[in-house]
Amino acid sequence: MLLLTLTMVPVAATAGSASAAVPTGRVMIPTLREWAVGTGVFAFGATSRIIVDTATQATGATFAADLLALTGRTIPVVTGATAQAGDIKLALGSADTQLGAEGYRLTVASSVTVDARTDAGAFYGTRSLLQLIKQSNSIPAGTGRDWPTKPERGLMVDNGRKFFTAQWLRNHVKDLAYLKLNHFHLHFSDNLGFRVESSSHPEIVSAQRLTKQELADLIALAAQYHVTIVPEIDFPGHMDTILAAHPELKLVSSSGVVDNGFIDLAKDASYTLMRDLITEYLPLFPGPFWHLGADEYVGNYAAYPQLLTYARAHYGASATAKDTYYGFINWANDIVRAAGKTTRMWNDGLKSGDGTVNPAANIVVDYWYDYGLTPQQLVNQGHQVMNSSWTPTYYVLGGAKPDVTYLYESWTPDTFQGGTTITDPTRNSGAAMHVWCDNPNAETEDQVAGGIRDALRGLAQQTWGSPKAVSTYAAFQPIIATIGRAPGYSTGGLPGNLALGRPTTASSTETAAFPAGYATDGDTGTRWSSLYTNTEWLQVDLGSAQNIGRVILRWEAAYGRAYQIQTSPDGTTWTTIYSTTTGDGGTDDLTGLTGTGRYVRMQGVARATSWGYSLYELEAYAGATGPADLARGKPATASSTETVNFPAPYAVDGDAATRWSSLYSDPQWLRIDLGAGYTISRVKLVWENAYGRAYQVQTSPDGTTWTTIYSTTTGDGGTDDLTGLTGTGRYLRVYGTVRGTGYGYSLWSVEAYA
C-alpha cells in the first residue's frame, strides 16, 4: 500500500473557484466535492479487476461493460476478493452520513476503493473513474468525498411533437448517468403526436411511436444506470392528437369555437378517456412520479359556461369555472396516489384568487415561467418545486436556446425564472434541461443531441454543486471536449476510425463553442468551425504512424471549396495525398488514398462560403479503402415489398433517406448477393420504426442453404450493430420471424463487414 501525503482542498470553495477538487492534472464534470492529494499513482491495466460484494454486483457488471466500451478491455468482476494493485473495489457500508443517498468516498492508491452508503453512491463513483480513465490509465493518488447538492438533476425531452428514436433515448440515459444526472422526463404527448403504443386507445397513437417493449427496455436500462424515467401524458390541454380521434370531447366555446387541443372537463366521457390512459401507463413505470402536464389550458374561462356549471354542481354554489380545472388536477392526483406515486405538473395554471378548490399540496410543481404563483407561494401552500425555468434551461427547436455562459457562470439551481428564490432551498428538488420541439423539423435528433450537449454539462456541474474547475464558460468548454460522451454512446462512423477520440488541434476556432476536438469525437451533432479565412486547418495526432487509405469529411454548411488532405511523420513536414478545387460540401468520402504518417490534416485553400470551415467529423482509415461495407450497392432481393416505393435495393444504396419495407406478415427476409465469398464479422442494421422483434442474420454459399450467425428474440429497433460474428458466404440474409409492430419489416440500411 502506498503512503498518502494529504493536501486538503477546501470544501467551501466559492462559485468561481479555480481550485476545484480533482486529481492533479485531471478534469471532471462535475468535479468532486473534496479531494486530498496523495503520493503515487493508480495504474489501470491488463491485470485490473473489479472487486465487488453481493450488493454491488450489478453496478460492477455495468462498470465492466462501460470500461469495455471505453478501453476495449474486458475487465473481470470478482466477488469477495482482496484488492491488489491495479484493482478497483466497490464497497457499501460507509458510516459517513454526509455522503447521503448518492455520495461516495474515493480512495486512490495502488488500488482504488469506492466506498458508499448505497449502490447509487457506488455507481456515481464509477462514473468519476470512467472520466478519469478516459484521460489516462494512471490516476494520481489521493482521497476524495463527493455528494450532490440537489437530488433531481436531469433532462426533459418533448417526444410528443418530435419523435426521438429509442436509440437516441438510450444514448441519453447513458450520457445523463455519465454526468451524474438522474432525472429523465419524457413528454410523450402533445399537439403533434402521441408517441407510445396503446392497447386501450390505439386510435390515438402516432405512426412514429415507441412500442411498449422499447419502453420497457429503456426503463430497464435507466434503472441499471440509476436514472429515473418520469412519464408525462399531457392533460387537459395539448391534446390535439388524442382529440382528433375523439372530436366529441373537444371543448367548444359559447360562440361555437372548437378548440382542438382542449378536452371538455364538463363531460364524464372525458374523464373516462383520461383514466383509461393514466391507468394503462402508470404500471409501466416503476419510478415514483407521474407527470400530469396540466399546462396552458383555458385562458378565458368565461367563454365556456359549461365549465362553470360543472364546477358549481361538484364543488358548491360559490365555485368558479376555474375550479373545474383545479378539481380535475385533484381527481387525477387521487388516481396517481392510489398507485403509490407522486403527481407532478407545470406551474402556469396555478394562480391566486381564481378558485375555491386548492390543488393537493402533495403535488410537485415544475416551475417553468413566472405566471401565477411564485415559487415561494407554491412552497407556502405545501408544494415541493423543481426549477424548470425558461432561462436558462429551455432548448426550443426553431426558437430560444440556453444561455450557457449565464448557466455556468452565474445561474444557480435556486434561481427561478424572473430571478426569484425561495427561503428553504431543500424545497427545490433540483433542475433539468428542457427540449421543446415547437418546430420539430428545425433540427434532426443528432443536431438536438449536439445542441444540448454542452448545456447539460453546465447543468450537471451546477446541480451537483461541487467547486468549479474554472470560473468562466470559455475555460469550461475544453473540459467538456476532454470528458466527451459516455462510453457506449452510439455514434456514427465505420469501425476502425483511426481519428476517433485522438488529440486534435486547429489553426483557429470560430468560438469556444466549436473546438477542434468536436471533429473527432464521433458525435455528428457537434462540430469544429474555424475563423473566416481561407488557409485554416484541422490536424489529428493518430498516436503512431499509420497507412491512410481513406478519409471521410462530414461538412457542415460552411465547407471547403478547395482543400487538401495531408499526412506528416512529425506534424511539421507535410505530404499532400488528396487535393480538390471543386468541393461541394455534404460528405466527402475519399477512398484509394496512399499516405503514411502519425498526423493527418485537412488544409483549407478556399472557402465555399463567407464563413470559415466547419466539420462535424473527420474520419481516417487504414487500407486502400478503409473498412469496406461489403453490402453497399450489391444486388438485393426480398420476400416482399410494402409498395414499389420501398424496394430491397434501397437498404444497400448508401442513402440514409431510403429504405426497404416488407408486407405486414411473418416471416419476411432481405437477401444480399455480396458477389463473392466473404468472412463476415460485423453486420449493422438500421431499422425504421417497423423493426424485427425476432430475427436472424444468416450466410449462405449459394443462396439456398443458410447458416444462422446471429439470432435474437428481443430486438428493439433503432440501430443493431452486431459485432463479433463468425460467418462465411457469398449471400447475406436478414430473416425476420416476429415483427415488432403491426407493420412489416423496414430497414434504412444493411451493412456488412469482414
PDB file of N, CA and C in Angstrom, residues 17-101:
ATOM      1  N   SER A  17     -14.506  29.353  -8.040  1.00  0.00           N
ATOM      2  CA  SER A  17     -13.199  28.834  -7.639  1.00  0.00           C
ATOM      3  C   SER A  17     -12.484  28.164  -8.798  1.00  0.00           C
ATOM      4  N   ALA A  18     -11.185  28.423  -8.899  1.00  0.00           N
ATOM      5  CA  ALA A  18     -10.368  27.730  -9.885  1.00  0.00           C
ATOM      6  C   ALA A  18      -9.535  26.652  -9.219  1.00  0.00           C
ATOM      7  N   SER A  19      -9.808  26.328  -7.944  1.00  0.00           N
ATOM      8  CA  SER A  19      -9.080  25.287  -7.227  1.00  0.00           C
ATOM      9  C   SER A  19     -10.018  24.130  -6.926  1.00  0.00           C
ATOM     10  N   ALA A  20     -10.631  23.598  -7.975  1.00  0.00           N
ATOM     11  CA  ALA A  20     -11.638  22.564  -7.804  1.00  0.00           C
ATOM     12  C   ALA A  20     -11.017  21.278  -7.296  1.00  0.00           C
ATOM     13  N   ALA A  21     -11.872  20.442  -6.717  1.00  0.00           N
ATOM     14  CA  ALA A  21     -11.422  19.182  -6.145  1.00  0.00           C
ATOM     15  C   ALA A  21     -11.374  18.111  -7.223  1.00  0.00           C
ATOM     16  N   VAL A  22     -10.193  17.909  -7.798  1.00  0.00           N
ATOM     17  CA  VAL A  22      -9.965  16.864  -8.797  1.00  0.00           C
ATOM     18  C   VAL A  22      -8.550  16.339  -8.632  1.00  0.00           C
ATOM     19  N   PRO A  23      -8.288  15.085  -9.035  1.00  0.00           N
ATOM     20  CA  PRO A  23      -6.911  14.605  -9.018  1.00  0.00           C
ATOM     21  C   PRO A  23      -6.010  15.490  -9.870  1.00  0.00           C
ATOM     22  N   THR A  24      -4.766  15.611  -9.454  1.00  0.00           N
ATOM     23  CA  THR A  24      -3.809  16.508 -10.103  1.00  0.00           C
ATOM     24  C   THR A  24      -3.719  16.229 -11.603  1.00  0.00           C
ATOM     25  N   GLY A  25      -3.863  17.286 -12.386  1.00  0.00           N
ATOM     26  CA  GLY A  25      -3.709  17.172 -13.832  1.00  0.00           C
ATOM     27  C   GLY A  25      -4.897  16.572 -14.551  1.00  0.00           C
ATOM     28  N   ARG A  26      -6.022  16.373 -13.869  1.00  0.00           N
ATOM     29  CA  ARG A  26      -7.204  15.770 -14.477  1.00  0.00           C
ATOM     30  C   ARG A  26      -8.373  16.749 -14.409  1.00  0.00           C
ATOM     31  N   VAL A  27      -9.383  16.497 -15.231  1.00  0.00           N
ATOM     32  CA  VAL A  27     -10.616  17.283 -15.198  1.00  0.00           C
ATOM     33  C   VAL A  27     -11.789  16.331 -15.025  1.00  0.00           C
ATOM     34  N   MET A  28     -12.895  16.867 -14.539  1.00  0.00           N
ATOM     35  CA  MET A  28     -14.097  16.069 -14.320  1.00  0.00           C
ATOM     36  C   MET A  28     -15.326  16.953 -14.476  1.00  0.00           C
ATOM     37  N   ILE A  29     -16.455  16.339 -14.848  1.00  0.00           N
ATOM     38  CA  ILE A  29     -17.747  17.026 -14.879  1.00  0.00           C
ATOM     39  C   ILE A  29     -18.777  16.097 -14.234  1.00  0.00           C
ATOM     40  N   PRO A  30     -19.351  16.475 -13.099  1.00  0.00           N
ATOM     41  CA  PRO A  30     -18.935  17.584 -12.235  1.00  0.00           C
ATOM     42  C   PRO A  30     -17.675  17.219 -11.459  1.00  0.00           C
ATOM     43  N   THR A  31     -17.044  18.213 -10.886  1.00  0.00           N
ATOM     44  CA  THR A  31     -15.867  17.966 -10.062  1.00  0.00           C
ATOM     45  C   THR A  31     -16.281  17.273  -8.762  1.00  0.00           C
ATOM     46  N   LEU A  32     -15.272  16.744  -8.054  1.00  0.00           N
ATOM     47  CA  LEU A  32     -15.520  16.177  -6.735  1.00  0.00           C
ATOM     48  C   LEU A  32     -15.777  17.301  -5.731  1.00  0.00           C
ATOM     49  N   ARG A  33     -16.462  16.963  -4.668  1.00  0.00           N
ATOM     50  CA  ARG A  33     -16.697  17.964  -3.635  1.00  0.00           C
ATOM     51  C   ARG A  33     -15.431  18.214  -2.814  1.00  0.00           C
ATOM     52  N   GLU A  34     -14.662  17.153  -2.567  1.00  0.00           N
ATOM     53  CA  GLU A  34     -13.406  17.278  -1.825  1.00  0.00           C
ATOM     54  C   GLU A  34     -12.356  16.377  -2.460  1.00  0.00           C
ATOM     55  N   TRP A  35     -11.120  16.785  -2.373  1.00  0.00           N
ATOM     56  CA  TRP A  35     -10.016  15.936  -2.830  1.00  0.00           C
ATOM     57  C   TRP A  35      -8.770  16.243  -2.016  1.00  0.00           C
ATOM     58  N   ALA A  36      -8.164  15.203  -1.452  1.00  0.00           N
ATOM     59  CA  ALA A  36      -6.908  15.327  -0.718  1.00  0.00           C
ATOM     60  C   ALA A  36      -5.819  14.648  -1.530  1.00  0.00           C
ATOM     61  N   VAL A  37      -4.787  15.376  -1.904  1.00  0.00           N
ATOM     62  CA  VAL A  37      -3.736  14.870  -2.793  1.00  0.00           C
ATOM     63  C   VAL A  37      -2.838  13.894  -2.045  1.00  0.00           C
ATOM     64  N   GLY A  38      -2.552  12.753  -2.675  1.00  0.00           N
ATOM     65  CA  GLY A  38      -1.654  11.767  -2.103  1.00  0.00           C
ATOM     66  C   GLY A  38      -0.366  11.657  -2.892  1.00  0.00           C
ATOM     67  N   THR A  39       0.408  10.615  -2.615  1.00  0.00           N
ATOM     68  CA  THR A  39       1.671  10.359  -3.298  1.00  0.00           C
ATOM     69  C   THR A  39       1.568   9.047  -4.064  1.00  0.00           C
ATOM     70  N   GLY A  40       1.992   9.058  -5.308  1.00  0.00           N
ATOM     71  CA  GLY A  40       1.946   7.856  -6.126  1.00  0.00           C
ATOM     72  C   GLY A  40       0.820   7.916  -7.133  1.00  0.00           C
ATOM     73  N   VAL A  41       0.597   6.785  -7.812  1.00  0.00           N
ATOM     74  CA  VAL A  41      -0.439   6.720  -8.833  1.00  0.00           C
ATOM     75  C   VAL A  41      -1.097   5.343  -8.816  1.00  0.00           C
ATOM     76  N   PHE A  42      -2.314   5.310  -9.305  1.00  0.00           N
ATOM     77  CA  PHE A  42      -3.002   4.052  -9.602  1.00  0.00           C
ATOM     78  C   PHE A  42      -2.838   3.776 -11.087  1.00  0.00           C
ATOM     79  N   ALA A  43      -2.523   2.537 -11.441  1.00  0.00           N
ATOM     80  CA  ALA A  43      -2.329   2.163 -12.840  1.00  0.00           C
ATOM     81  C   ALA A  43      -3.396   1.159 -13.258  1.00  0.00           C
ATOM     82  N   PHE A  44      -4.255   1.569 -14.167  1.00  0.00           N
ATOM     83  CA  PHE A  44      -5.268   0.681 -14.739  1.00  0.00           C
ATOM     84  C   PHE A  44      -4.644  -0.057 -15.910  1.00  0.00           C
ATOM     85  N   GLY A  45      -4.781  -1.385 -15.929  1.00  0.00           N
ATOM     86  CA  GLY A  45      -4.118  -2.122 -16.993  1.00  0.00           C
ATOM     87  C   GLY A  45      -4.702  -3.498 -17.224  1.00  0.00           C
ATOM     88  N   ALA A  46      -3.923  -4.340 -17.884  1.00  0.00           N
ATOM     89  CA  ALA A  46      -4.396  -5.648 -18.334  1.00  0.00           C
ATOM     90  C   ALA A  46      -4.763  -6.574 -17.185  1.00  0.00           C
ATOM     91  N   THR A  47      -4.174  -6.376 -16.015  1.00  0.00           N
ATOM     92  CA  THR A  47      -4.462  -7.260 -14.879  1.00  0.00           C
ATOM     93  C   THR A  47      -5.508  -6.683 -13.930  1.00  0.00           C
ATOM     94  N   SER A  48      -6.055  -5.535 -14.244  1.00  0.00           N
ATOM     95  CA  SER A  48      -7.032  -4.901 -13.360  1.00  0.00           C
ATOM     96  C   SER A  48      -8.302  -5.740 -13.246  1.00  0.00           C
ATOM     97  N   ARG A  49      -8.886  -5.713 -12.055  1.00  0.00           N
ATOM     98  CA  ARG A  49     -10.148  -6.391 -11.799  1.00  0.00           C
ATOM     99  C   ARG A  49     -11.103  -5.421 -11.097  1.00  0.00           C
ATOM    100  N   ILE A  50     -12.389  -5.741 -11.151  1.00  0.00           N
ATOM    101  CA  ILE A  50     -13.389  -5.021 -10.368  1.00  0.00           C
ATOM    102  C   ILE A  50     -13.807  -5.949  -9.239  1.00  0.00           C
ATOM    103  N   ILE A  51     -13.567  -5.533  -8.008  1.00  0.00           N
ATOM    104  CA  ILE A  51     -13.889  -6.330  -6.834  1.00  0.00           C
ATOM    105  C   ILE A  51     -15.214  -5.838  -6.268  1.00  0.00           C
ATOM    106  N   VAL A  52     -16.171  -6.737  -6.121  1.00  0.00           N
ATOM    107  CA  VAL A  52     -17.497  -6.360  -5.648  1.00  0.00           C
ATOM    108  C   VAL A  52     -17.910  -7.246  -4.483  1.00  0.00           C
ATOM    109  N   ASP A  53     -18.966  -6.825  -3.786  1.00  0.00           N
ATOM    110  CA  ASP A  53     -19.653  -7.711  -2.862  1.00  0.00           C
ATOM    111  C   ASP A  53     -21.039  -7.979  -3.436  1.00  0.00           C
ATOM    112  N   THR A  54     -21.858  -8.710  -2.718  1.00  0.00           N
ATOM    113  CA  THR A  54     -23.172  -9.075  -3.250  1.00  0.00           C
ATOM    114  C   THR A  54     -23.994  -7.849  -3.621  1.00  0.00           C
ATOM    115  N   ALA A  55     -23.903  -6.802  -2.806  1.00  0.00           N
ATOM    116  CA  ALA A  55     -24.733  -5.613  -3.012  1.00  0.00           C
ATOM    117  C   ALA A  55     -24.291  -4.777  -4.209  1.00  0.00           C
ATOM    118  N   THR A  56     -23.049  -4.926  -4.661  1.00  0.00           N
ATOM    119  CA  THR A  56     -22.546  -4.088  -5.759  1.00  0.00           C
ATOM    120  C   THR A  56     -22.284  -4.884  -7.034  1.00  0.00           C
ATOM    121  N   GLN A  57     -22.798  -6.114  -7.114  1.00  0.00           N
ATOM    122  CA  GLN A  57     -22.529  -6.941  -8.296  1.00  0.00           C
ATOM    123  C   GLN A  57     -23.082  -6.309  -9.570  1.00  0.00           C
ATOM    124  N   ALA A  58     -24.315  -5.813  -9.509  1.00  0.00           N
ATOM    125  CA  ALA A  58     -24.920  -5.244 -10.716  1.00  0.00           C
ATOM    126  C   ALA A  58     -24.169  -4.004 -11.175  1.00  0.00           C
ATOM    127  N   THR A  59     -23.819  -3.132 -10.237  1.00  0.00           N
ATOM    128  CA  THR A  59     -23.050  -1.939 -10.602  1.00  0.00           C
ATOM    129  C   THR A  59     -21.677  -2.324 -11.128  1.00  0.00           C
ATOM    130  N   GLY A  60     -21.069  -3.342 -10.549  1.00  0.00           N
ATOM    131  CA  GLY A  60     -19.777  -3.810 -11.051  1.00  0.00           C
ATOM    132  C   GLY A  60     -19.871  -4.293 -12.480  1.00  0.00           C
ATOM    133  N   ALA A  61     -20.950  -5.028 -12.807  1.00  0.00           N
ATOM    134  CA  ALA A  61     -21.125  -5.527 -14.175  1.00  0.00           C
ATOM    135  C   ALA A  61     -21.335  -4.378 -15.154  1.00  0.00           C
ATOM    136  N   THR A  62     -22.119  -3.379 -14.749  1.00  0.00           N
ATOM    137  CA  THR A  62     -22.321  -2.211 -15.614  1.00  0.00           C
ATOM    138  C   THR A  62     -21.012  -1.463 -15.820  1.00  0.00           C
ATOM    139  N   PHE A  63     -20.253  -1.304 -14.766  1.00  0.00           N
ATOM    140  CA  PHE A  63     -18.952  -0.630 -14.844  1.00  0.00           C
ATOM    141  C   PHE A  63     -18.027  -1.379 -15.795  1.00  0.00           C
ATOM    142  N   ALA A  64     -18.006  -2.703 -15.705  1.00  0.00           N
ATOM    143  CA  ALA A  64     -17.153  -3.507 -16.593  1.00  0.00           C
ATOM    144  C   ALA A  64     -17.564  -3.325 -18.052  1.00  0.00           C
ATOM    145  N   ALA A  65     -18.876  -3.302 -18.314  1.00  0.00           N
ATOM    146  CA  ALA A  65     -19.341  -3.101 -19.689  1.00  0.00           C
ATOM    147  C   ALA A  65     -18.933  -1.734 -20.214  1.00  0.00           C
ATOM    148  N   ASP A  66     -19.011  -0.716 -19.363  1.00  0.00           N
ATOM    149  CA  ASP A  66     -18.619   0.628 -19.785  1.00  0.00           C
ATOM    150  C   ASP A  66     -17.112   0.732 -19.989  1.00  0.00           C
ATOM    151  N   LEU A  67     -16.332   0.036 -19.161  1.00  0.00           N
ATOM    152  CA  LEU A  67     -14.879   0.020 -19.364  1.00  0.00           C
ATOM    153  C   LEU A  67     -14.522  -0.676 -20.667  1.00  0.00           C
ATOM    154  N   LEU A  68     -15.253  -1.724 -21.007  1.00  0.00           N
ATOM    155  CA  LEU A  68     -15.018  -2.394 -22.290  1.00  0.00           C
ATOM    156  C   LEU A  68     -15.281  -1.432 -23.442  1.00  0.00           C
ATOM    157  N   ALA A  69     -16.403  -0.691 -23.357  1.00  0.00           N
ATOM    158  CA  ALA A  69     -16.715   0.276 -24.416  1.00  0.00           C
ATOM    159  C   ALA A  69     -15.683   1.396 -24.469  1.00  0.00           C
ATOM    160  N   LEU A  70     -15.151   1.780 -23.310  1.00  0.00           N
ATOM    161  CA  LEU A  70     -14.206   2.894 -23.247  1.00  0.00           C
ATOM    162  C   LEU A  70     -12.807   2.490 -23.675  1.00  0.00           C
ATOM    163  N   THR A  71     -12.344   1.329 -23.208  1.00  0.00           N
ATOM    164  CA  THR A  71     -10.934   0.949 -23.378  1.00  0.00           C
ATOM    165  C   THR A  71     -10.708  -0.242 -24.291  1.00  0.00           C
ATOM    166  N   GLY A  72     -11.770  -0.999 -24.592  1.00  0.00           N
ATOM    167  CA  GLY A  72     -11.602  -2.227 -25.365  1.00  0.00           C
ATOM    168  C   GLY A  72     -11.134  -3.404 -24.528  1.00  0.00           C
ATOM    169  N   ARG A  73     -11.006  -3.214 -23.228  1.00  0.00           N
ATOM    170  CA  ARG A  73     -10.543  -4.278 -22.346  1.00  0.00           C
ATOM    171  C   ARG A  73     -11.715  -4.930 -21.623  1.00  0.00           C
ATOM    172  N   THR A  74     -11.682  -6.249 -21.561  1.00  0.00           N
ATOM    173  CA  THR A  74     -12.656  -6.983 -20.769  1.00  0.00           C
ATOM    174  C   THR A  74     -12.105  -7.140 -19.359  1.00  0.00           C
ATOM    175  N   ILE A  75     -12.750  -6.487 -18.409  1.00  0.00           N
ATOM    176  CA  ILE A  75     -12.277  -6.465 -17.028  1.00  0.00           C
ATOM    177  C   ILE A  75     -13.111  -7.449 -16.213  1.00  0.00           C
ATOM    178  N   PRO A  76     -12.483  -8.443 -15.574  1.00  0.00           N
ATOM    179  CA  PRO A  76     -13.257  -9.407 -14.783  1.00  0.00           C
ATOM    180  C   PRO A  76     -13.869  -8.766 -13.553  1.00  0.00           C
ATOM    181  N   VAL A  77     -15.073  -9.224 -13.212  1.00  0.00           N
ATOM    182  CA  VAL A  77     -15.762  -8.794 -11.998  1.00  0.00           C
ATOM    183  C   VAL A  77     -15.699  -9.952 -11.012  1.00  0.00           C
ATOM    184  N   VAL A  78     -15.071  -9.719  -9.871  1.00  0.00           N
ATOM    185  CA  VAL A  78     -14.798 -10.780  -8.902  1.00  0.00           C
ATOM    186  C   VAL A  78     -15.478 -10.431  -7.585  1.00  0.00           C
ATOM    187  N   THR A  79     -16.180 -11.397  -7.011  1.00  0.00           N
ATOM    188  CA  THR A  79     -16.888 -11.176  -5.745  1.00  0.00           C
ATOM    189  C   THR A  79     -16.027 -11.613  -4.560  1.00  0.00           C
ATOM    190  N   GLY A  80     -15.856 -10.704  -3.617  1.00  0.00           N
ATOM    191  CA  GLY A  80     -15.261 -11.047  -2.337  1.00  0.00           C
ATOM    192  C   GLY A  80     -13.765 -11.184  -2.289  1.00  0.00           C
ATOM    193  N   ALA A  81     -13.051 -10.817  -3.338  1.00  0.00           N
ATOM    194  CA  ALA A  81     -11.591 -10.962  -3.344  1.00  0.00           C
ATOM    195  C   ALA A  81     -10.932  -9.783  -2.636  1.00  0.00           C
ATOM    196  N   THR A  82      -9.656  -9.959  -2.299  1.00  0.00           N
ATOM    197  CA  THR A  82      -8.856  -8.875  -1.741  1.00  0.00           C
ATOM    198  C   THR A  82      -8.268  -8.057  -2.882  1.00  0.00           C
ATOM    199  N   ALA A  83      -8.430  -6.751  -2.794  1.00  0.00           N
ATOM    200  CA  ALA A  83      -7.949  -5.884  -3.868  1.00  0.00           C
ATOM    201  C   ALA A  83      -6.431  -5.902  -3.929  1.00  0.00           C
ATOM    202  N   GLN A  84      -5.907  -6.018  -5.142  1.00  0.00           N
ATOM    203  CA  GLN A  84      -4.476  -5.965  -5.412  1.00  0.00           C
ATOM    204  C   GLN A  84      -4.182  -4.729  -6.255  1.00  0.00           C
ATOM    205  N   ALA A  85      -2.905  -4.464  -6.472  1.00  0.00           N
ATOM    206  CA  ALA A  85      -2.521  -3.315  -7.291  1.00  0.00           C
ATOM    207  C   ALA A  85      -3.211  -3.389  -8.650  1.00  0.00           C
ATOM    208  N   GLY A  86      -3.799  -2.281  -9.064  1.00  0.00           N
ATOM    209  CA  GLY A  86      -4.497  -2.218 -10.346  1.00  0.00           C
ATOM    210  C   GLY A  86      -5.971  -2.526 -10.269  1.00  0.00           C
ATOM    211  N   ASP A  87      -6.450  -3.021  -9.115  1.00  0.00           N
ATOM    212  CA  ASP A  87      -7.860  -3.369  -8.957  1.00  0.00           C
ATOM    213  C   ASP A  87      -8.691  -2.162  -8.532  1.00  0.00           C
ATOM    214  N   ILE A  88      -9.998  -2.277  -8.786  1.00  0.00           N
ATOM    215  CA  ILE A  88     -10.971  -1.283  -8.339  1.00  0.00           C
ATOM    216  C   ILE A  88     -12.010  -1.999  -7.492  1.00  0.00           C
ATOM    217  N   LYS A  89     -12.159  -1.577  -6.261  1.00  0.00           N
ATOM    218  CA  LYS A  89     -13.079  -2.222  -5.331  1.00  0.00           C
ATOM    219  C   LYS A  89     -14.293  -1.336  -5.081  1.00  0.00           C
ATOM    220  N   LEU A  90     -15.485  -1.946  -5.181  1.00  0.00           N
ATOM    221  CA  LEU A  90     -16.735  -1.261  -4.884  1.00  0.00           C
ATOM    222  C   LEU A  90     -17.286  -1.824  -3.587  1.00  0.00           C
ATOM    223  N   ALA A  91     -17.542  -0.960  -2.621  1.00  0.00           N
ATOM    224  CA  ALA A  91     -17.981  -1.421  -1.303  1.00  0.00           C
ATOM    225  C   ALA A  91     -19.085  -0.544  -0.759  1.00  0.00           C
ATOM    226  N   LEU A  92     -20.043  -1.164  -0.077  1.00  0.00           N
ATOM    227  CA  LEU A  92     -21.089  -0.432   0.623  1.00  0.00           C
ATOM    228  C   LEU A  92     -20.865  -0.561   2.126  1.00  0.00           C
ATOM    229  N   GLY A  93     -21.584   0.286   2.871  1.00  0.00           N
ATOM    230  CA  GLY A  93     -21.492   0.203   4.320  1.00  0.00           C
ATOM    231  C   GLY A  93     -20.787   1.362   4.970  1.00  0.00           C
ATOM    232  N   SER A  94     -20.505   2.429   4.213  1.00  0.00           N
ATOM    233  CA  SER A  94     -19.844   3.587   4.805  1.00  0.00           C
ATOM    234  C   SER A  94     -20.689   4.156   5.941  1.00  0.00           C
ATOM    235  N   ALA A  95     -20.023   4.550   7.015  1.00  0.00           N
ATOM    236  CA  ALA A  95     -20.709   5.175   8.153  1.00  0.00           C
ATOM    237  C   ALA A  95     -20.783   6.687   8.026  1.00  0.00           C
ATOM    238  N   ASP A  96     -20.278   7.223   6.914  1.00  0.00           N
ATOM    239  CA  ASP A  96     -20.232   8.672   6.717  1.00  0.00           C
ATOM    240  C   ASP A  96     -21.606   9.158   6.268  1.00  0.00           C
ATOM    241  N   THR A  97     -22.391   9.681   7.207  1.00  0.00           N
ATOM    242  CA  THR A  97     -23.757  10.094   6.884  1.00  0.00           C
ATOM    243  C   THR A  97     -23.817  11.281   5.941  1.00  0.00           C
ATOM    244  N   GLN A  98     -22.741  12.065   5.859  1.00  0.00           N
ATOM    245  CA  GLN A  98     -22.748  13.229   4.975  1.00  0.00           C
ATOM    246  C   GLN A  98     -22.800  12.819   3.501  1.00  0.00           C
ATOM    247  N   LEU A  99     -22.409  11.591   3.209  1.00  0.00           N
ATOM    248  CA  LEU A  99     -22.452  11.122   1.822  1.00  0.00           C
ATOM    249  C   LEU A  99     -23.884  11.004   1.315  1.00  0.00           C
ATOM    250  N   GLY A 100     -24.841  10.781   2.209  1.00  0.00           N
ATOM    251  CA  GLY A 100     -26.234  10.687   1.807  1.00  0.00           C
ATOM    252  C   GLY A 100     -26.494   9.514   0.883  1.00  0.00           C
ATOM    253  N   ALA A 101     -27.566   9.630   0.089  1.00  0.00           N
ATOM    254  CA  ALA A 101     -28.010   8.523  -0.750  1.00  0.00           C
ATOM    255  C   ALA A 101     -27.213   8.382  -2.039  1.00  0.00           C
TER     256      ALA A 101
END
